[in-house]
């Protein structure tokens, strides 16, 4: 009923040579409208991986994503005059929260802002909040990983190391590593705050 086929290397080569070239071609972008197009070198991305879209909705979505993740300000809450808004959290505990948020499923949403904040992670007095700063609309992010990324930016720019007893100042850490607090504000009208809090 079933028959098996055994092909030699020469037979397979003959089959491929007999097929029209378009049968084996990968989809490519239309290069008629691209001036000065060139063949990609071995280090460049092949044409079939360069996906271009003329869809307005895709273009708007890509623009929103790029704008949403543009940092407008990082505030480390270190005015130097003693009027701090937040207490310091241990950086390594904040990183526990960052790793946790990267694995959370779903899309975080917050009601109309500004400063409509919700705590999305808190352990060992290290809290991460995300806020909708848009005064006209609710805000939804693509994933909790967006919040994790923003918290990482705060840790990168606002952490302080020290070696003495914890008194809440950056140079007094009690040998537990760096302390961090701060907020990052995005052009997409959302922000993330890292701070000390009761969990």
Short mmCIF file of N, CA and C in Angstrom, two decimals, residues 31 35-48:
data_model
loop_
_atom_site.label_atom_id
_atom_site.label_comp_id
_atom_site.label_asym_id
_atom_site.label_seq_id
_atom_site.Cartn_x
_atom_site.Cartn_y
_atom_site.Cartn_z
N UNK A 31 10.74 46.22 -3.80
CA UNK A 31 11.88 47.12 -3.90
C UNK A 31 11.74 48.12 -5.04
N UNK A 35 14.59 53.47 -3.54
CA UNK A 35 15.70 53.91 -4.39
C UNK A 35 17.01 53.44 -3.79
N UNK A 36 17.97 53.21 -4.65
CA UNK A 36 19.31 52.79 -4.25
C UNK A 36 19.29 51.52 -3.41
N UNK A 37 18.42 50.59 -3.75
CA UNK A 37 18.39 49.35 -2.98
C UNK A 37 19.61 48.53 -3.33
N UNK A 38 20.08 47.78 -2.36
CA UNK A 38 21.26 46.96 -2.57
C UNK A 38 21.01 45.59 -1.99
N UNK A 39 21.79 44.64 -2.42
CA UNK A 39 21.68 43.30 -1.87
C UNK A 39 22.31 43.29 -0.50
N UNK A 40 21.69 42.60 0.45
CA UNK A 40 22.27 42.59 1.79
C UNK A 40 23.55 41.79 1.83
N UNK A 41 24.50 42.23 2.64
CA UNK A 41 25.72 41.46 2.84
C UNK A 41 25.40 40.32 3.79
N UNK A 42 26.36 39.46 4.01
CA UNK A 42 26.11 38.31 4.89
C UNK A 42 25.86 38.74 6.33
N UNK A 43 26.27 39.96 6.71
CA UNK A 43 26.06 40.44 8.07
C UNK A 43 24.76 41.20 8.23
N UNK A 44 24.07 41.51 7.13
CA UNK A 44 22.82 42.26 7.21
C UNK A 44 21.64 41.31 7.28
N UNK A 45 20.52 41.82 7.69
CA UNK A 45 19.30 41.04 7.78
C UNK A 45 18.78 40.75 6.37
N UNK A 46 18.44 39.50 6.07
CA UNK A 46 17.90 39.18 4.74
C UNK A 46 16.60 39.93 4.47
N UNK A 47 16.33 40.19 3.17
CA UNK A 47 15.14 40.94 2.79
C UNK A 47 13.86 40.31 3.31
N UNK A 48 13.79 38.98 3.37
CA UNK A 48 12.54 38.35 3.78
C UNK A 48 12.26 38.55 5.27
#
